[in-house]
Structures are given as structure tokens and as C-alpha cells.
Amino acid sequence: MAKRVIFHELVSLDQASEILLKFARPLGEEEVDIAQAYGRVLARDITAPIDVPPFDRSTVDGYAVVAEATYGASELTPVEFKLVGRVEAGDWPAGEVKPGEAFEVATGAPLPRGANAVVMVEYTQTRGDLVKIFRAVAPGENVMSAGSDISAGEVVLRHCTKLTAREIGVLAALGLRKVPVMKRPIVGIISTGNELAAPGERLGPGMLYDVNSYSLAAAVQEAGGLPVIYGIVRDEESSYKSALLKALSESDVVLISGGTSAGVADLTYRVLGELGDVLFHGVMVRPGKPTLAAVINGKIVVGLPGYPSSALMIFHTVVRPFLLKLQCVEPSPPAVYKAKLAYGVEGAKGRRALYPVVLIARKDGYKAYPLYAESGAISVLARADGYIVIPENVEFMTEGEEVNVYLFEKFKPAELYFIGSHDPHLDTILARHNVKTVYVGSMGGLMSIKRGEADFAGTHILDLETGVYNVPVVQRLGIKGAAVIGLYRREQGLIIQRGNPKGIKGVEDLLRDDVVYVNRPRGTGTRALLDIHLSKLAQRLGTPFEELIRKIRGYTYEVKTHTAVAAAVAQGRADVGMGVRYAAELYGLDFIPLGWEEYDLVVRVDVLDKVFEIVREALENLPRGYEKYEMSGRVKWEG
């Protein structure tokens, strides 16, 4: 029976990075054609073999002259010169210029011998072979002299410079066709796990698509490396070891995702320990604690967590600096924005915590909106702008506390920020606009409006006392400077499997032992609507509400969106869930209608005009399961 691996000595995130950097030695150099040099790193200093420009050249269209002969020229007292020649760019002037003579030159053309300035054509008048000059020029005016940009023998670019369009322009100006650059590290990538299938394959029961091979390959490319994907390795020692040895023989660095934690099927720690020296196993960070690294025959192997978001976060903070250093690029810290936390977050109890966040630009500064997700989630990184770090000794950070947001890439503020309840139809409309979306349910959206984070929020909360949607809850929360805009009604009901094999007729069937339910989170309008129906059922049965919901298999099984409910039913993970008809039809499922609800937008008044454009677009072609009502596209309340 396999033994579990125990993490004995955890290293800090900084220590893990420092350990790898000690092994980061450049891999040598190679020559590439200048056309393929973009993004590469210079292996040597570049010394200019020629002057740039290689001759004195005119920067304007005009007349090359001896500057001193123009002194005193003006519009009232023009000076007359004799025209003695012409030269175009790319030609060489025949003859020379003496005082009182002019030589016509085009922009970029070489100056003739004797000339030391150029009079712009706008200040001249030509008649036959005579040129009148109406403005004096100083020596060197409108002339770029040889070597004034770059002198022959000058060190123009230093080694370890990353080549962008600007540097490549310099290399081209020097006439260099071949460029000496650092070799790029070849990075082998292995994904482990019996549950993995390659994208494009049919997904069997209990299987997941391999995310890490491709997300890590893209991350390696962004860091300047050459990724080589070795595919999926099952949790079997001989094939695992064979794949690792092959990758080591063909790569400079190997990344393995999965198989690093303390589970009985994990092989990475054991195999790396047999083949080489384990440098560390376990990092004081969440997510990413199981990370390990080893050196085998002088090559670094990094075992990353199997969860996609964890793997990418650790790559970003630990592996990327190592790959850059291999290419002679000094790792630079990510761009940092100061922001205030939108709401409080917990620390990781003795470990450093990394939280992905959406960065929200406001007139008075930035807000950091933490994206809570399991470490297995990948979509959170696609939506996040960066991450915050909670130190090991901090148990809790409070709302409004200032934090550093470490960006994944350059921050581009959205035009509008939507935070609130998910709606499949509105989601397709927002995707056409520069809108950042975060789905946190109706109540979460309303609170984000109140705190000043969101520009607009989607909500569908029914007030039981008045029977009115959305406006009463906005009023009770004391939200100011906002308006409730009527959007549309949508049909809510029970999403069930095609053909209704369980014979489900209504919410009372959720109490059956053979029925599994999938729920929406607390704070969502759909969850509130379900609980209204269940409360009525509890009253009819004479059963306390809390006792009733304990009988529902899956009541605590929560997913974030209507389409996630439909997916759970379509895949057989649940028999039924509540959602909109539109989501059921997207997945080809059956639907038991329970009624219509009003889905509205709560909008900050200063962006009403922009949001009304989105409202008009959303109301144009409503799919089945949606309909306009009397307040669609109108202000229901403003405060």
C-alpha cells in the first residue's frame, strides 16, 4: 500500500523562488535572422559598424547653401543665389556649393560638398537658375550630420537587452542581418492524472479536460521559452518515469502538473527523489502548498499543483522569474496598483495567501474585488486583473484596507463594471461591450453598488410583503445615487432531464429520496425564489422550513450560474435545478415553468446613458423565455 507523503519543512514563496534562481545559468547563444529577433534577448553588446546616418543628409525639401551667405536675408531683403545642381534621396550630388550658390535637395538626400545648411523650400522662390532666399539659416540647420545619431564604434545596445520594435529598428539601421541572441529554454510540460483527457477527445464519466498542458505552454511562451507538450501521463510509476526521462533528455527545464500533494496516488515526489535531489517540497502559500522542485542531472524539474489556477499562480510567482533569468533577463516585479479592498478576506493561517482580484477604477482611486473560487477553477484567472498577497501572519484583512494589486499584465480599465446576478441573455450582450462582469448574485451586486464598486448590477429579488421586485430591497439597503431600470421578465422553473425520466412535476418532488437537486448560492434571486416555494410547501405540510430542506438531496450543492445548473442536470450530476428557460433550452433539457420574474438593473445615475444603450440592445431580440413588461427600458425608481 502506497504511503502518503508528509510535508516536513515548508519554504516561503520567496525562498522557493530564490532556490530556483540559484540554478538559473544562461544556456548559451545563437544567431537568428533580424526578422525573427523580436522578443529575443541580446547575447552580446552591439557595437556600431558604421555611422548613422553614414553621410550628412537634409531633413527637409529645400536648398543646400553656405549658411553664412544667407545672413541678412528676410522677406523685405531677400538674397539671390545661383542654382548649381539637384539631388534626390538615394543619389549622390555631383559638384560642390560655394557662397552665393544653392543646390536643390530632397528630404533624406546627401548634402553636396561645401554646404552646411538647408533653407526650407517654403522660404525660397525659384526663377530659372536663380533662387531667392527670404530667410537666413544657421550652420547645421535642417541637416543631420554623419554619425549624429550613432557613431561608428559606439556600443549601441547592451547584452541582455530584450529586443522590441525599437531595438530592432536600431539593428536594421546598422545593417545587421544576423543578431546574436540568448538561447531560449526548451521547457517540457507533462500533465499527470488518470482523470485527464486531451481537448478534442470525448469526455467520459468522471473525466476532465487537460487544462494545464496548454495554459502552462502559453505561460512559457509569454516568458520567452519554447514549450514542448509531452501529453498526459497516467498515475503509474513506469510510464511516469519514462515520460519524465524523455522530457529531461530533450528539454532544459521540465514542468509537471499534478501528483505533488500528499495523496496515495502521487508519484512526483517519489520519482524525483529517486532520480535526483529534491530542493523543496511544500510552499507556505495558498493556493500552491504542494509545489516541489528537484534538480536531476543539472536540470530543474518543477512539480506544480494539479489545479489550474494554483498551477498558473505558482508559475507566475516562482517559475517565470527562473525562466527569464535563464535568458539573461532580470526578473522584474509585476506592475503594482494601490487599491482598497471591496470587502474583507481571510488569511491562510500561517501561509501566504494569493487572492485573484478584479481591479475597479474609480474617480477616488481603485477598488480590489476578490474573486472567491476553488483552487480548481480556471475561469477566475481569465476574469482577474491580478492578485493580492495576504502575509503569513495576517488572519484577516478588512473592507477598505489598502492592498497592493500585482497585475498579470497591463491594466486596461473597463468602460463599465457589472457585478450582480447572472443572466444568460444579458451575458451575450455585455460580451459585445467593454464591460467587466463579476457574477455574485443579486444581493452581492446590490452591495457592490452601495459600496461604489459596480456601475450597474443585475437583480431579481421579490419582496414578499409588497409583492414587488427589486425596488423595495434597494430602498431598504439605503442605496443612493442609483436608479432601478426595468429590463425584462424571464421565465423561471425547474430544469429537468430530457424526457423527465424521474417523473418530476413540481417542488414537492425535491423531497424524494431518488431525486438529486442542484442549487444556486445564497443571495441569488433564484435561490430566494426557490425558498419562497419551499416555504409555502413547508406550510402546507406543517413541517418547519429547516427540517424540510434537510430532506432535499443536493440543497447545499451550489453553482454560480443558470447555465451551470443546466450543465449539472445535462451531465447527470443532478436530476433537477431551478433556472431560466433559456438555460434549459441551451442544453436541450426539459422545463417545468413556475412563473415569471422581473430581472432589472440597478444603475449608478452618472452612467445611465451608457447603460440605456445596453438595455435597448438587450430588448431588441429576446429569446424564448423572456418578454418585455410595462417598465422595460424605463426608470422604475431613482434615489
XYZ file of C-alpha atoms in Angstrom:
639
model
C 0.000 0.000 0.000
C 1.425 3.380 -1.051
C 2.353 5.756 1.732
C 1.219 9.324 1.935
C 3.887 11.956 1.541
C 4.170 14.277 4.528
C 5.304 17.879 4.095
C 8.057 18.212 6.707
C 9.684 21.594 6.042
C 7.728 24.163 4.096
C 9.601 27.018 2.430
C 8.251 30.502 1.894
C 7.233 31.720 -1.544
C 10.300 33.967 -1.671
C 12.595 31.109 -0.647
C 11.176 28.857 -3.355
C 11.897 31.497 -5.987
C 15.408 32.155 -4.631
C 16.262 28.437 -4.655
C 15.412 28.131 -8.342
C 17.225 31.344 -9.265
C 20.476 29.865 -7.924
C 20.315 27.348 -10.780
C 19.467 29.941 -13.450
C 22.508 29.996 -15.713
C 22.193 31.254 -19.321
C 22.050 28.454 -21.883
C 24.407 29.959 -24.464
C 23.822 31.960 -27.614
C 22.728 31.538 -31.209
C 22.313 33.768 -34.269
C 18.905 34.496 -35.718
C 17.753 36.489 -38.695
C 16.706 40.011 -37.769
C 13.182 39.203 -38.964
C 12.914 36.570 -36.197
C 14.653 38.616 -33.490
C 11.597 40.256 -31.914
C 11.241 39.301 -28.250
C 14.659 37.670 -28.101
C 17.459 38.729 -25.739
C 20.834 40.003 -26.932
C 23.723 37.687 -26.099
C 26.450 40.303 -26.720
C 26.954 44.058 -26.797
C 26.216 45.533 -30.230
C 28.899 47.934 -31.472
C 28.011 50.148 -34.428
C 29.996 49.147 -37.548
C 29.015 52.374 -39.351
C 27.903 55.922 -38.676
C 24.173 56.537 -38.665
C 23.452 58.354 -40.827
C 26.505 57.466 -42.913
C 26.536 60.917 -44.583
C 25.319 64.477 -43.966
C 21.678 64.499 -45.071
C 18.906 67.020 -45.425
C 15.900 66.734 -43.128
C 13.657 68.849 -45.374
C 12.993 69.646 -49.023
C 14.909 72.811 -49.891
C 18.253 74.250 -50.964
C 21.677 73.367 -49.586
C 23.750 76.512 -49.064
C 26.671 78.007 -47.172
C 24.786 79.338 -44.146
C 26.962 82.400 -43.669
C 25.974 83.661 -47.145
C 22.316 83.858 -46.095
C 22.812 86.238 -43.178
C 20.610 89.314 -43.531
C 18.074 87.594 -45.777
C 14.416 88.407 -44.981
C 11.120 88.857 -46.741
C 11.947 92.529 -47.254
C 15.572 91.981 -48.233
C 15.825 88.567 -49.978
C 19.217 87.212 -51.041
C 19.607 85.826 -54.591
C 21.625 82.617 -55.105
C 22.657 80.785 -58.251
C 21.172 77.253 -58.634
C 24.067 74.873 -59.423
C 22.557 71.376 -59.094
C 19.916 68.961 -57.806
C 19.999 65.693 -55.834
C 17.277 63.244 -54.770
C 17.282 60.788 -51.858
C 19.294 57.749 -52.861
C 21.517 59.705 -55.295
C 24.907 61.334 -54.743
C 25.456 65.033 -55.517
C 27.812 65.935 -58.351
C 29.723 69.161 -57.746
C 30.014 71.405 -54.739
C 28.477 74.552 -53.271
C 30.238 77.891 -52.786
C 28.981 81.062 -51.082
C 26.177 82.556 -53.166
C 25.276 79.175 -54.713
C 22.364 76.831 -53.949
C 21.904 73.096 -54.546
C 18.337 71.729 -54.609
C 17.950 68.751 -52.197
C 15.103 66.392 -51.294
C 14.355 65.179 -47.779
C 16.905 62.480 -46.934
C 19.268 63.414 -49.748
C 23.010 63.829 -49.056
C 24.414 67.346 -48.806
C 26.826 68.405 -51.553
C 30.394 69.292 -50.681
C 30.740 72.805 -49.190
C 27.131 73.150 -47.964
C 26.470 73.331 -44.218
C 22.734 74.171 -44.014
C 19.462 73.784 -45.896
C 16.876 76.510 -46.487
C 13.344 75.095 -46.475
C 11.623 75.379 -49.847
C 8.814 77.397 -48.189
C 11.268 80.310 -47.736
C 12.502 80.382 -51.344
C 11.405 81.404 -54.820
C 12.947 79.962 -57.976
C 13.148 81.642 -61.399
C 15.252 79.835 -63.968
C 18.665 79.178 -62.457
C 18.227 81.788 -59.720
C 16.890 81.166 -56.177
C 15.637 83.961 -53.945
C 16.043 83.195 -50.217
C 13.743 85.034 -47.800
C 15.103 83.659 -44.518
C 18.583 83.235 -43.102
C 19.725 79.856 -41.730
C 22.347 78.921 -39.158
C 25.123 76.368 -39.787
C 23.722 72.863 -39.342
C 20.092 73.952 -39.666
C 17.871 71.289 -41.277
C 20.871 68.966 -41.567
C 21.519 65.627 -39.879
C 25.261 65.179 -39.918
C 27.040 61.837 -40.348
C 27.185 59.915 -37.080
C 24.943 62.371 -35.265
C 22.524 59.561 -34.433
C 25.006 56.708 -33.920
C 28.777 56.907 -34.237
C 30.833 54.025 -35.619
C 32.419 52.118 -32.718
C 29.722 53.164 -30.261
C 28.141 50.465 -28.080
C 24.537 50.878 -29.091
C 22.771 48.002 -27.352
C 23.935 46.108 -24.296
C 23.837 42.352 -23.865
C 20.782 41.048 -22.004
C 18.579 43.667 -23.697
C 15.190 42.316 -24.734
C 14.542 43.238 -28.347
C 11.390 45.192 -29.111
C 10.422 47.071 -32.264
C 12.640 49.984 -31.202
C 15.830 47.944 -30.767
C 15.207 46.014 -33.981
C 14.927 49.334 -35.792
C 18.391 50.237 -34.495
C 19.842 46.897 -35.622
C 18.382 47.391 -39.088
C 19.849 50.921 -39.274
C 23.268 49.380 -38.572
C 22.808 46.939 -41.437
C 22.886 43.839 -39.248
C 21.168 40.836 -40.825
C 22.119 38.283 -38.160
C 21.620 39.001 -34.464
C 23.378 37.171 -31.582
C 20.721 36.193 -29.034
C 20.445 34.033 -25.946
C 19.130 30.526 -26.472
C 15.561 30.143 -25.355
C 14.933 27.465 -22.724
C 13.123 24.396 -24.021
C 10.502 23.588 -21.405
C 8.955 20.127 -21.316
C 5.409 20.010 -19.954
C 3.790 16.892 -18.502
C 0.284 16.608 -17.062
C -0.469 13.728 -14.720
C -3.703 12.088 -13.672
C -5.976 9.202 -14.600
C -8.896 11.612 -14.808
C -7.478 13.720 -17.664
C -8.489 13.716 -21.334
C -6.964 15.756 -24.149
C -9.069 18.571 -25.654
C -10.967 17.225 -28.640
C -11.489 13.780 -27.115
C -14.871 12.621 -25.863
C -15.190 13.323 -22.173
C -16.092 10.175 -20.278
C -17.713 9.950 -16.823
C -15.509 11.384 -14.106
C -13.055 12.805 -16.656
C -11.735 16.353 -17.038
C -10.027 18.041 -19.949
C -6.308 18.673 -19.571
C -6.048 22.398 -18.928
C -2.524 22.699 -17.555
C -0.594 21.441 -20.592
C -1.954 24.272 -22.676
C -2.190 27.080 -20.137
C 1.382 26.374 -18.975
C 2.617 26.187 -22.576
C 1.163 29.650 -23.214
C 2.732 30.934 -19.983
C 6.117 29.534 -21.035
C 5.839 31.312 -24.386
C 4.976 34.571 -22.638
C 8.164 34.124 -20.582
C 10.239 33.643 -23.747
C 10.590 29.857 -23.540
C 9.869 27.108 -26.067
C 7.206 24.756 -24.692
C 7.088 21.091 -25.638
C 3.929 19.269 -24.569
C 4.517 15.603 -23.682
C 0.871 14.881 -23.055
C -0.953 13.128 -20.258
C 0.759 10.544 -18.055
C -1.342 8.154 -16.015
C -0.711 7.530 -12.331
C 1.517 4.533 -12.989
C 5.171 4.641 -11.984
C 6.903 3.082 -15.011
C 5.107 5.223 -17.611
C 5.524 8.260 -15.387
C 9.257 7.727 -15.057
C 9.623 7.002 -18.785
C 7.870 10.249 -19.739
C 9.989 12.242 -17.299
C 13.272 10.798 -18.579
C 12.259 11.517 -22.181
C 11.381 15.105 -21.306
C 14.681 15.542 -19.436
C 16.665 14.260 -22.426
C 15.032 16.769 -24.789
C 14.389 19.813 -22.587
C 16.274 22.306 -20.454
C 13.518 22.512 -17.840
C 10.590 20.217 -17.065
C 7.252 21.227 -15.575
C 4.943 18.567 -14.163
C 1.426 19.428 -13.057
C -0.412 17.183 -10.631
C 0.924 14.407 -8.455
C 2.585 16.724 -5.942
C 0.284 16.585 -2.923
C 0.105 14.040 -0.133
C -2.370 11.690 -1.830
C -1.639 7.984 -2.144
C -1.581 8.107 -5.964
C 1.002 10.904 -6.121
C 4.216 9.913 -7.786
C 6.141 13.123 -8.425
C 7.834 13.391 -5.046
C 8.873 9.745 -5.012
C 10.147 9.598 -8.601
C 12.021 12.904 -8.429
C 13.620 11.801 -5.183
C 14.845 8.606 -6.852
C 16.241 10.343 -9.945
C 17.776 13.438 -8.348
C 17.768 15.785 -5.387
C 14.549 17.363 -4.149
C 15.218 21.059 -3.477
C 11.988 21.716 -1.619
C 8.579 20.089 -1.188
C 5.821 22.319 0.076
C 5.460 26.085 -0.010
C 3.803 28.252 2.631
C 1.243 29.664 0.228
C -2.418 29.200 -0.639
C -3.091 28.114 -3.313
C 0.008 26.082 -4.172
C 1.210 24.392 -0.982
C 2.167 21.055 -2.715
C 4.676 22.720 -5.084
C 8.052 20.978 -5.251
C 11.283 21.283 -7.211
C 14.227 18.969 -7.878
C 17.467 19.005 -9.801
C 18.219 15.974 -11.998
C 21.474 15.850 -13.950
C 21.784 19.606 -13.585
C 18.282 20.288 -14.910
C 15.443 21.779 -12.902
C 12.147 19.929 -12.619
C 9.234 21.756 -11.001
C 6.175 19.900 -9.763
C 3.183 22.239 -9.892
C -0.227 21.682 -8.310
C -2.792 19.955 -10.494
C -5.469 22.600 -10.047
C -5.220 25.031 -12.984
C -5.464 28.290 -11.074
C -2.952 27.079 -8.477
C -0.539 25.928 -11.181
C -0.664 29.263 -13.006
C -0.309 31.349 -9.856
C 2.794 29.399 -8.791
C 4.206 29.561 -12.314
C 3.739 33.321 -12.301
C 5.448 33.845 -8.941
C 8.144 31.120 -8.896
C 8.825 29.586 -12.327
C 8.570 32.653 -14.576
C 11.458 34.532 -12.843
C 13.618 31.415 -13.243
C 12.873 31.120 -16.989
C 13.609 34.812 -17.513
C 16.910 34.527 -15.667
C 17.920 31.629 -17.935
C 17.640 34.105 -20.811
C 19.672 36.798 -19.047
C 16.555 38.828 -18.332
C 16.474 40.285 -14.855
C 13.102 39.320 -13.395
C 11.150 42.455 -12.696
C 8.265 42.556 -10.244
C 4.794 42.842 -11.774
C 3.228 46.255 -12.035
C 1.541 47.172 -8.767
C -1.580 49.253 -8.184
C -2.657 50.544 -4.788
C -6.296 49.690 -4.148
C -8.813 49.373 -1.342
C -10.413 46.013 -0.587
C -14.051 45.824 -1.604
C -14.760 43.513 1.324
C -12.862 41.588 3.956
C -10.904 38.410 3.187
C -9.396 35.747 5.403
C -5.737 34.848 5.579
C -4.354 31.322 5.230
C -3.368 30.622 8.859
C 0.414 30.612 8.728
C 0.684 30.547 4.938
C 0.864 33.368 2.449
C -2.434 33.695 0.584
C -2.802 34.770 -3.046
C -6.246 36.044 -3.994
C -7.165 36.819 -7.612
C -8.954 40.177 -7.863
C -10.746 42.388 -10.334
C -9.297 45.896 -10.262
C -12.024 48.524 -10.488
C -11.069 52.073 -11.473
C -12.938 54.842 -9.670
C -12.524 58.615 -9.509
C -11.217 58.423 -5.949
C -8.832 55.521 -6.636
C -9.012 51.784 -7.224
C -11.057 49.034 -5.610
C -9.839 45.424 -5.447
C -12.711 42.969 -5.740
C -11.607 39.485 -4.575
C -12.801 36.585 -6.705
C -13.563 33.675 -4.446
C -13.116 30.350 -6.222
C -11.896 26.883 -5.527
C -8.265 26.281 -6.488
C -9.529 24.012 -9.275
C -11.206 26.926 -11.058
C -9.523 28.264 -14.197
C -12.089 30.896 -15.250
C -11.210 33.053 -12.256
C -7.801 33.842 -13.742
C -9.353 34.779 -17.070
C -11.535 37.327 -15.268
C -8.928 38.581 -12.792
C -6.679 41.567 -13.440
C -4.125 40.496 -10.844
C -3.790 39.209 -7.319
C -3.277 40.425 -3.786
C -0.980 38.876 -1.195
C -2.039 38.317 2.393
C 1.053 37.764 4.593
C 1.508 34.631 6.663
C 0.919 36.449 9.963
C -2.326 38.175 8.927
C -5.550 36.360 9.785
C -7.994 38.820 8.215
C -7.944 41.940 6.030
C -10.892 44.262 6.429
C -13.076 46.075 3.930
C -11.471 49.338 2.804
C -7.961 48.262 3.803
C -5.279 49.319 1.314
C -3.659 46.461 -0.610
C -1.168 46.042 -3.433
C -2.640 44.510 -6.595
C 0.031 42.668 -8.593
C -1.034 42.739 -12.220
C -0.911 39.737 -14.534
C -0.487 42.127 -17.468
C -1.004 45.787 -18.284
C -4.212 47.043 -16.686
C -6.874 48.264 -19.083
C -9.809 49.799 -17.218
C -13.216 48.691 -18.432
C -15.706 51.306 -19.542
C -18.310 49.830 -17.193
C -18.302 47.297 -14.344
C -21.224 44.886 -13.938
C -21.448 42.968 -10.661
C -24.553 41.007 -9.812
C -26.929 38.247 -10.814
C -26.102 36.148 -13.854
C -28.447 36.216 -16.825
C -27.539 34.168 -19.947
C -29.119 36.557 -22.458
C -27.643 39.709 -20.895
C -24.270 37.949 -20.741
C -24.195 37.685 -24.548
C -24.996 41.415 -24.830
C -22.353 42.520 -22.319
C -19.736 40.465 -24.195
C -20.071 42.931 -27.104
C -19.152 45.906 -24.920
C -16.151 46.975 -22.856
C -17.795 45.726 -19.658
C -16.089 43.763 -16.879
C -18.503 41.207 -15.409
C -18.446 39.528 -11.994
C -21.323 37.217 -11.082
C -22.022 37.194 -7.342
C -25.820 37.015 -7.158
C -28.448 39.718 -6.765
C -27.614 40.708 -3.200
C -23.868 40.737 -3.864
C -24.490 43.043 -6.811
C -26.631 45.433 -4.773
C -23.978 45.640 -2.073
C -21.315 46.375 -4.696
C -23.471 49.275 -5.949
C -23.826 50.556 -2.393
C -20.055 50.350 -1.802
C -19.353 52.166 -5.090
C -17.626 49.289 -6.896
C -20.128 48.434 -9.635
C -21.554 50.745 -12.275
C -24.606 48.536 -12.650
C -25.913 45.304 -11.215
C -28.488 42.692 -12.239
C -31.096 41.722 -9.656
C -34.361 39.777 -9.375
C -35.365 39.781 -5.695
C -39.071 39.564 -4.841
C -40.238 41.413 -1.722
C -42.754 39.125 -0.008
C -44.546 41.917 1.861
C -45.308 44.067 -1.195
C -45.070 41.501 -3.993
C -42.781 43.949 -5.840
C -39.482 43.007 -7.443
C -36.175 44.757 -6.707
C -37.227 48.304 -5.727
C -38.120 47.521 -2.070
C -34.804 45.770 -1.365
C -32.863 48.654 -2.958
C -34.742 51.083 -0.717
C -34.185 49.003 2.415
C -30.445 48.853 1.726
C -30.338 52.659 1.567
C -28.655 52.755 -1.845
C -28.144 56.337 -3.004
C -27.199 57.866 -6.344
C -28.678 54.957 -8.290
C -31.754 54.077 -10.316
C -33.643 50.844 -10.931
C -34.145 50.284 -14.669
C -36.737 47.778 -15.795
C -35.150 45.237 -18.151
C -37.413 42.240 -18.856
C -39.337 39.388 -17.378
C -37.923 35.905 -17.645
C -39.482 32.519 -17.062
C -38.146 30.623 -14.074
C -38.800 26.979 -13.425
C -37.383 23.540 -12.838
C -34.752 22.381 -15.313
C -35.051 18.618 -15.722
C -33.532 15.907 -17.872
C -34.881 15.340 -21.382
C -37.962 13.146 -21.254
C -38.305 13.691 -17.485
C -37.176 10.151 -16.533
C -37.795 10.818 -12.819
C -41.362 11.990 -13.422
C -40.810 15.304 -11.636
C -43.917 17.522 -11.522
C -43.055 20.273 -9.012
C -41.031 21.357 -5.983
C -42.681 18.682 -3.824
C -40.720 16.072 -5.789
C -37.469 17.534 -4.435
C -38.217 15.731 -1.183
C -37.976 12.314 -2.865
C -35.003 10.093 -1.986
C -34.315 9.296 -5.650
C -34.098 12.942 -6.756
C -30.880 14.981 -6.575
C -31.173 18.776 -6.710
C -28.601 21.404 -7.790
C -28.988 24.803 -6.116
C -27.909 28.408 -6.614
C -25.916 30.246 -3.883
C -27.459 32.263 -1.088
C -28.046 35.865 -2.084
C -29.184 34.976 -5.600
C -32.716 35.766 -6.692
C -33.192 32.216 -7.942
C -32.282 30.785 -4.534
C -34.699 33.234 -2.892
C -37.466 32.211 -5.310
C -36.891 28.523 -4.564
C -37.029 29.193 -0.839
C -40.364 31.007 -1.284
C -41.830 27.922 -2.979
C -40.324 25.643 -0.326
C -41.712 27.832 2.482
C -45.194 27.514 1.027
C -44.690 23.759 0.727
C -43.492 23.573 4.333
C -46.613 25.415 5.483
C -48.883 23.025 3.576
C -47.097 20.007 5.049
C -46.887 21.500 8.547
C -43.097 20.948 8.523
C -40.526 23.506 9.727
C -38.600 25.003 6.815
C -35.186 23.948 8.142
C -36.377 20.372 8.570
C -37.841 20.385 5.066
C -34.668 21.489 3.289
C -32.641 18.830 5.114
C -34.687 16.259 3.212
C -33.616 17.663 -0.175
C -30.638 15.817 -1.620
C -28.354 18.471 -3.088
C -29.849 21.549 -1.435
C -26.312 22.501 -0.366
C -24.856 21.699 -3.830
C -24.426 25.251 -5.228
C -23.345 26.500 -8.652
C -22.901 30.097 -9.764
C -24.964 30.478 -12.953
C -28.141 29.338 -14.643
C -26.117 27.569 -17.319
C -24.131 25.761 -14.610
C -27.448 24.427 -13.255
C -28.373 23.209 -16.730
C -24.944 21.623 -17.186
C -25.254 19.709 -13.903
C -28.615 18.305 -14.999
C -27.422 17.536 -18.541
C -24.415 15.624 -17.212
C -26.463 13.629 -14.727
C -24.852 15.141 -11.651
C -28.322 16.272 -10.658
C -31.873 15.442 -11.715
C -33.311 18.913 -11.327
C -32.399 22.520 -10.597
C -34.090 25.898 -10.745
C -33.177 28.333 -13.511
C -34.428 30.236 -16.527
C -35.986 28.507 -19.531
C -33.249 29.920 -21.778
C -30.565 27.893 -19.944
C -32.638 24.708 -20.219
C -33.030 25.149 -23.959
C -29.326 25.858 -24.423
C -28.651 22.342 -23.096
C -31.606 20.636 -24.787
C -33.360 19.945 -21.463
C -36.997 19.931 -20.429
C -38.520 22.684 -18.344
C -41.353 22.907 -15.822
C -42.423 26.575 -15.583
C -43.042 28.030 -12.132
C -43.736 31.612 -13.150
C -42.277 34.825 -14.483
C -39.982 37.208 -12.609
C -38.707 40.730 -13.236
C -34.980 40.932 -13.910
C -33.880 44.567 -13.591
C -30.712 46.632 -13.497
C -29.624 48.883 -10.651
C -27.512 51.628 -12.210
C -25.401 54.485 -10.908
C -27.056 57.670 -12.150
C -23.847 59.044 -13.693
C -23.696 56.161 -16.206
C -27.409 55.902 -17.007
C -26.984 56.973 -20.641
C -24.332 54.313 -21.314
C -26.356 51.556 -19.654
C -29.516 52.555 -21.517
C -27.651 51.756 -24.759
C -27.083 48.223 -23.450
C -30.721 47.997 -22.294
C -32.016 48.924 -25.746
C -29.764 46.313 -27.349
C -30.831 43.628 -24.858
C -34.527 44.285 -25.573
C -34.239 44.089 -29.362
C -34.387 40.332 -29.936
C -35.471 38.477 -26.826
C -35.118 34.691 -26.949
C -37.833 32.311 -25.804
C -38.341 32.502 -22.054
C -38.014 36.306 -21.988
C -40.595 39.036 -22.517
C -40.891 42.782 -22.140
C -43.159 44.224 -19.458
C -44.627 47.659 -18.843
C -41.455 49.024 -17.200
C -38.937 47.574 -19.674
C -36.447 50.248 -20.672
C -37.858 52.718 -18.122
C -36.782 54.095 -14.736
C -38.751 52.304 -12.009
C -37.132 54.168 -9.129
C -34.369 56.692 -8.552
C -32.790 57.737 -5.287
